[in-house]
XYZ file of N, CA and C in Angstrom:
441
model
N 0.845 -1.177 0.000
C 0.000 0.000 0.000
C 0.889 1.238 0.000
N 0.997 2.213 -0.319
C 1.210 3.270 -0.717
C 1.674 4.179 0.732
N 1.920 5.298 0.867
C 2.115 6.353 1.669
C 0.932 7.348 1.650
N -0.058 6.909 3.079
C -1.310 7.842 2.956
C -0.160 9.264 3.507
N -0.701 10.059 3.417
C -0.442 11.438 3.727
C -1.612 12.255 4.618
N -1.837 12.373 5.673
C -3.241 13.177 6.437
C -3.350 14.586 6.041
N -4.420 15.182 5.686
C -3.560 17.020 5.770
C -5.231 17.276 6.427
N -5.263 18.289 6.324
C -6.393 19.312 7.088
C -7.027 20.001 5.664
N -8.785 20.415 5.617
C -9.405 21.230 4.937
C -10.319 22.012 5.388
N -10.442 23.350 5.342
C -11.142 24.157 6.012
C -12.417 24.578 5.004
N -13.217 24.484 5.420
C -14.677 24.100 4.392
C -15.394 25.053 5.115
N -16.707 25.568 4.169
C -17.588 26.399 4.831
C -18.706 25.183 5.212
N -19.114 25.541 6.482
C -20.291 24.426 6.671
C -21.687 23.662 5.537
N -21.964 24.728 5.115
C -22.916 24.638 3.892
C -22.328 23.600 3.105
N -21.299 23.735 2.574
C -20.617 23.574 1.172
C -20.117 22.318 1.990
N -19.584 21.525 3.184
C -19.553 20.460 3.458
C -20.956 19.742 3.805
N -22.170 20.244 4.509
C -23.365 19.197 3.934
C -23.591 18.872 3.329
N -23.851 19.688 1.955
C -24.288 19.960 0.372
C -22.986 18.259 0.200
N -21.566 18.304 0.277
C -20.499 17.468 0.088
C -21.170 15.983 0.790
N -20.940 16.095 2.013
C -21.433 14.874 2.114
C -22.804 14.136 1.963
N -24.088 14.678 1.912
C -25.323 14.216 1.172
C -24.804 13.361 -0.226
N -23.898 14.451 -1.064
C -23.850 14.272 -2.461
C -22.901 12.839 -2.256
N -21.929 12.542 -1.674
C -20.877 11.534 -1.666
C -21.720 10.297 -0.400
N -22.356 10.704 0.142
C -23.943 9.636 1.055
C -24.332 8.534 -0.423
N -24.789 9.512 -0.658
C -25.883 9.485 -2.098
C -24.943 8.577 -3.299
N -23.839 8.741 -3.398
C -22.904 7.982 -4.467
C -22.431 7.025 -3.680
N -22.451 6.363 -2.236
C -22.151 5.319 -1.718
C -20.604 5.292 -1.080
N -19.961 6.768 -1.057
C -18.684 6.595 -0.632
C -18.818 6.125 0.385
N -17.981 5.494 1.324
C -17.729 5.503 2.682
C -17.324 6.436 3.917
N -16.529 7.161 3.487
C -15.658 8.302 3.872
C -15.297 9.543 2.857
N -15.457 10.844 4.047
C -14.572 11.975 2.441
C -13.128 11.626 2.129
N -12.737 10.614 2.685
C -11.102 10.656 2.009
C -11.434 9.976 0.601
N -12.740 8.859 0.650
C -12.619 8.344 -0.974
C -13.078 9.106 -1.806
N -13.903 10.191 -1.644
C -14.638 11.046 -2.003
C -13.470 11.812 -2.672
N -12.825 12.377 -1.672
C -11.766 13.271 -2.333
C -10.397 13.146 -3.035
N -10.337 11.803 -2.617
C -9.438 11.043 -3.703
C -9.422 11.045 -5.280
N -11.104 10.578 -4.881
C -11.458 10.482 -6.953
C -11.322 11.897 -7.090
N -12.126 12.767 -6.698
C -12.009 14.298 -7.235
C -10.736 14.553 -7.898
N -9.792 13.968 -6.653
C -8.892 14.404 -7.274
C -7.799 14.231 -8.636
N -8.202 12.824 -8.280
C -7.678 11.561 -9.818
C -8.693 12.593 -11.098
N -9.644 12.258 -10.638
C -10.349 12.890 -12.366
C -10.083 14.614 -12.643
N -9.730 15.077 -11.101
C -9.041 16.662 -11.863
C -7.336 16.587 -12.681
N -6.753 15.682 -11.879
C -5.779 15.363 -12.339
C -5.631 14.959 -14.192
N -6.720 14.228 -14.337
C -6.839 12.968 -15.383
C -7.465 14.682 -16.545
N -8.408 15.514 -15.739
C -8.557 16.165 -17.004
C -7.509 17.318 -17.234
N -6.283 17.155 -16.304
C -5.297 18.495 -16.701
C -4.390 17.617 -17.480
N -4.460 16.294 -17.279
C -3.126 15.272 -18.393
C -4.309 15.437 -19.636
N -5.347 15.686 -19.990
C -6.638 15.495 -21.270
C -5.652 16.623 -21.543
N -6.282 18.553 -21.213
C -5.762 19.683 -21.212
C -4.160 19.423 -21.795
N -3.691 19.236 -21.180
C -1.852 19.313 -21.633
C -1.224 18.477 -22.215
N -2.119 17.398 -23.001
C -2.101 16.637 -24.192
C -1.040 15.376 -23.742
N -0.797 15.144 -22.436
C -0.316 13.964 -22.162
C -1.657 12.541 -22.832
N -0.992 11.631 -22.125
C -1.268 10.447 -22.645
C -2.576 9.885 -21.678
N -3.753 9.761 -22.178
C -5.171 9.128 -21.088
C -5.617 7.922 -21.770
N -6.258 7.401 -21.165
C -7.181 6.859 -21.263
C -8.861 6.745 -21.311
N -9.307 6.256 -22.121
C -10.743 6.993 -22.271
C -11.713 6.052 -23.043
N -13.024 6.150 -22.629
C -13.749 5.170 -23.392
C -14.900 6.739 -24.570
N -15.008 5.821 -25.170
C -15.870 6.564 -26.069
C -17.231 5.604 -26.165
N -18.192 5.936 -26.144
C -19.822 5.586 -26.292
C -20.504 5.569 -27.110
N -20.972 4.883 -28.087
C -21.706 5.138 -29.396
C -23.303 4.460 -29.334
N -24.503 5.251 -29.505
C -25.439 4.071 -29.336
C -25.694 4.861 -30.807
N -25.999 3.553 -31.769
C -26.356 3.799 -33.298
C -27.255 3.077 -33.538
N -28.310 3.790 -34.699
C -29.068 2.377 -35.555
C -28.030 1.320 -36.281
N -28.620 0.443 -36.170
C -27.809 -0.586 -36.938
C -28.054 -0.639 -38.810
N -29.508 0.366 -38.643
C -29.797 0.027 -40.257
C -29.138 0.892 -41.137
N -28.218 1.602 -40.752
C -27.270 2.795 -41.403
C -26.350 2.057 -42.009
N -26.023 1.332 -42.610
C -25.119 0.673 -43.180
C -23.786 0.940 -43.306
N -24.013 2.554 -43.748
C -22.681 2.905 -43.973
C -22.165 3.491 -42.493
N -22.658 3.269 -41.898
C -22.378 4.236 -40.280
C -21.569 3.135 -39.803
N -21.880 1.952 -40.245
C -21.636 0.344 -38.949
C -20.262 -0.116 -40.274
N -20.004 0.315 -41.440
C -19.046 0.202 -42.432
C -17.679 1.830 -42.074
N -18.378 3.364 -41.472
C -17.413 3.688 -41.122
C -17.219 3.620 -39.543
N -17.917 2.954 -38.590
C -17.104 2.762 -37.670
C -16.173 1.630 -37.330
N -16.097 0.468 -38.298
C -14.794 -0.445 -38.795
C -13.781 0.272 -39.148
N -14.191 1.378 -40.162
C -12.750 1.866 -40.798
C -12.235 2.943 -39.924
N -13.232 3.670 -38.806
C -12.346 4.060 -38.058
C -11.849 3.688 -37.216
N -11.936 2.340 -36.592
C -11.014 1.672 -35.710
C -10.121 1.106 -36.136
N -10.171 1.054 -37.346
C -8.822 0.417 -38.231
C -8.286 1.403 -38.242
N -8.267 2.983 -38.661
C -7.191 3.977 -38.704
C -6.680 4.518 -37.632
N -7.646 4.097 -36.666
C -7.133 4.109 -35.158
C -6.699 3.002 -34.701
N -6.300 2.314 -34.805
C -6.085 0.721 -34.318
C -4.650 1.545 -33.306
N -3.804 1.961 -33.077
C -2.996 2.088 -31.832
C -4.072 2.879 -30.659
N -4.844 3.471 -31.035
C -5.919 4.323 -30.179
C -6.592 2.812 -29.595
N -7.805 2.528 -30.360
C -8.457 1.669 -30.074
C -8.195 0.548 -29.293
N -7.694 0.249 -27.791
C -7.542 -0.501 -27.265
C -8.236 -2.160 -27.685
N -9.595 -1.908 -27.227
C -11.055 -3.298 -27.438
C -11.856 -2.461 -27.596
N -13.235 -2.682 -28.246
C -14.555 -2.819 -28.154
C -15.247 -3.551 -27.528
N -16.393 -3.271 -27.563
C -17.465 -4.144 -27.393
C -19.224 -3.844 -28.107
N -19.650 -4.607 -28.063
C -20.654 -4.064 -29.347
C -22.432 -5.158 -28.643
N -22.794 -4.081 -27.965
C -24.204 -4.724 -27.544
C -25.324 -4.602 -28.443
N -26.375 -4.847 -28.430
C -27.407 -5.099 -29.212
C -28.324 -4.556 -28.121
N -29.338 -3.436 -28.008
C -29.976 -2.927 -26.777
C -31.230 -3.143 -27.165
N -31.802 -3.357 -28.592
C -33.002 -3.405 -29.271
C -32.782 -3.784 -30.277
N -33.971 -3.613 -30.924
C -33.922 -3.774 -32.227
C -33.316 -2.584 -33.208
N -33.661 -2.062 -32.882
C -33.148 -0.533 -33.377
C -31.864 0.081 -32.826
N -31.437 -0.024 -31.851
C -30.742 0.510 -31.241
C -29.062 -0.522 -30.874
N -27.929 -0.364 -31.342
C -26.562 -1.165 -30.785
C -25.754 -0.069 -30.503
N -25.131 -0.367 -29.048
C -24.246 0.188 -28.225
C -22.746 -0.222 -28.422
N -22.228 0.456 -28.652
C -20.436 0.419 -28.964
C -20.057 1.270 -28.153
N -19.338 0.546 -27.016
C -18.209 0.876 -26.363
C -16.676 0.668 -26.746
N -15.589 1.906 -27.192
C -14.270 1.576 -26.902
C -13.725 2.073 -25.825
N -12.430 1.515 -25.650
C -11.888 1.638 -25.022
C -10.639 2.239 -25.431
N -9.901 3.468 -25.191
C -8.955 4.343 -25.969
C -7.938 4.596 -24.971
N -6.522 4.755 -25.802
C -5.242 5.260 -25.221
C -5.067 6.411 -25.938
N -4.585 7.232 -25.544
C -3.565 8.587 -26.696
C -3.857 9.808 -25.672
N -3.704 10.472 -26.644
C -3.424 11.749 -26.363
C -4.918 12.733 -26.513
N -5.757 13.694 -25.448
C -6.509 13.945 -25.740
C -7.585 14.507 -26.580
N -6.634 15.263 -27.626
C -6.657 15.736 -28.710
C -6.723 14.978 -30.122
N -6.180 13.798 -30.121
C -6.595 12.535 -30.776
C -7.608 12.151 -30.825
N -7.846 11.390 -29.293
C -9.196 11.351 -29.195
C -10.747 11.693 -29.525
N -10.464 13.078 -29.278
C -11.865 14.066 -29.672
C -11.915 13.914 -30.958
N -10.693 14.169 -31.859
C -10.757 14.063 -32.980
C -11.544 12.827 -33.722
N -11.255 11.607 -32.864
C -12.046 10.334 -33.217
C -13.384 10.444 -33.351
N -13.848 10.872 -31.778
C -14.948 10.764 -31.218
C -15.803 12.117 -32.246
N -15.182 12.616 -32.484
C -15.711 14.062 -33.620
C -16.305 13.303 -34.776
N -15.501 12.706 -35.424
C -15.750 11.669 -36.681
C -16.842 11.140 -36.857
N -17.525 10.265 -35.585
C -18.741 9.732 -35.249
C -20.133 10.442 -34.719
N -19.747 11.433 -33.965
C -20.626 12.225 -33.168
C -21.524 12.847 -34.203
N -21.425 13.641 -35.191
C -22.502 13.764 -35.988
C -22.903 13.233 -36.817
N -22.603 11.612 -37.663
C -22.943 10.752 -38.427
C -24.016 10.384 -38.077
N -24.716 10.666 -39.361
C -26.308 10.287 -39.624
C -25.926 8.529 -39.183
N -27.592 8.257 -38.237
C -27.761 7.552 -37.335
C -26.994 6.825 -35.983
N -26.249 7.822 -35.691
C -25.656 8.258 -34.240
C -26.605 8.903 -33.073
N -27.061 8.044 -32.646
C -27.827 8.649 -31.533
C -27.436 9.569 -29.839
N -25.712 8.869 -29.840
C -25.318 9.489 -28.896
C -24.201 8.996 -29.146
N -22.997 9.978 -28.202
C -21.922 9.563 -28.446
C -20.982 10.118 -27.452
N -20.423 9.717 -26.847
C -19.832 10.127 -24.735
C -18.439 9.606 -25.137
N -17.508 10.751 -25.245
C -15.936 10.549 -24.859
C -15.824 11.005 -23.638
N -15.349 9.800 -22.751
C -14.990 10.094 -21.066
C -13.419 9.853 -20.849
N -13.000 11.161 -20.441
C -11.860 10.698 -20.084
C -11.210 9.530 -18.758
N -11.299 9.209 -18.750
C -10.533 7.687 -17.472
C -9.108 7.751 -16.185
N -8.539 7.960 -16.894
C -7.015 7.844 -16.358
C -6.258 8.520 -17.050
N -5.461 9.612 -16.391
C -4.290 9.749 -16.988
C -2.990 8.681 -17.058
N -2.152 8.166 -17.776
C -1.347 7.340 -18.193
C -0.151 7.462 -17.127
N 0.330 6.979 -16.760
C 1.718 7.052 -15.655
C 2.658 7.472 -16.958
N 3.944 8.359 -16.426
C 5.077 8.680 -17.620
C 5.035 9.048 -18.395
N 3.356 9.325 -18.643
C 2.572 10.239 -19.942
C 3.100 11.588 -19.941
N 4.328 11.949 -20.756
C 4.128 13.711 -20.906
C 3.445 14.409 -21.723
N 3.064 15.675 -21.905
C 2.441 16.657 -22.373
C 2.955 16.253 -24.154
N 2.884 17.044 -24.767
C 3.073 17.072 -26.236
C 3.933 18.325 -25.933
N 5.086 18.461 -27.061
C 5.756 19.816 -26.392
C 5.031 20.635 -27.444
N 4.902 21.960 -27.473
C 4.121 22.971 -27.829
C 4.982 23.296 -29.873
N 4.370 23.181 -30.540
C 4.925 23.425 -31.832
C 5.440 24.552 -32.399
N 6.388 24.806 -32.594
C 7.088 25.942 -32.875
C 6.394 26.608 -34.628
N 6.910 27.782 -34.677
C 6.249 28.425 -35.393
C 7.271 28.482 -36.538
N 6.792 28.605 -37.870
C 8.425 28.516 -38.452
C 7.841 30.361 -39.134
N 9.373 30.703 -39.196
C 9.154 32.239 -39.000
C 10.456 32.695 -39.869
């Protein structure tokens, strides 16, 4: 196990009820787990921000009768194939199949993927979540200008 660290937070009373109802209500146990995740997923969206390396699932619920929708989301996991970790591909109805991936890169990649799909006729929804930032993941260094 790791090196807990204790520290102190000085909270306005309000703004800690409002806190613990809300983390009651999500099943934490304690505010240390509470404030743990906060802090992992603020973390996870400043490695998204500064173009380090995350992890991330993307969400697709589509008609299936689009033909060409269920023909380009093959070819974009093929041009993503280092992105594209796995899938998975449910059937929710008749009308309706759910595609979950599962993604590595850089956050800016990503969106770019998830862009591709998000307004394709018979796309019903489409959720890029960022996950984890990557351990050893650095930033992208900033591109110079040629001048």
């Amino acid at each position: 196990m790791s090196d807990l660290v204790r520290f102190g937070v000085a909270m306005d009373r309000a703004l800690l009820a409002e806190f613990d109802r809300r983390i009651a209500a999500q099943g934490y146990e304690n505010r240390s787990e509470a404030l743990r995740d906060l802090v992992r997923a603020d973390l996870t969206r400043a490695a998204w921000d500064e173009g380090a390396e995350v992890a991330a699932t993307l969400t697709v619920v589509y008609a299936p009768e689009v033909r060409e929708l269920v023909q380009r989301i093959s070819a974009l996991e093929e041009q993503h194939a280092r992105a594209v970790v796995s899938s998975l591909l449910v059937r929710l109805d008749e009308g309706r199949l759910l595609q979950v991936m599962a993604l590595k890169g850089r956050g800016a990649a990503l969106s770019e993927l998830a862009g591709q799909l998000a307004g394709a006729k018979g796309v019903l929804s489409c959720a890029l979540t960022p996950a984890a930032a990557l351990p050893g993941a650095a930033p992208e260094e900033p591109r110079r200008q040629r001048g």
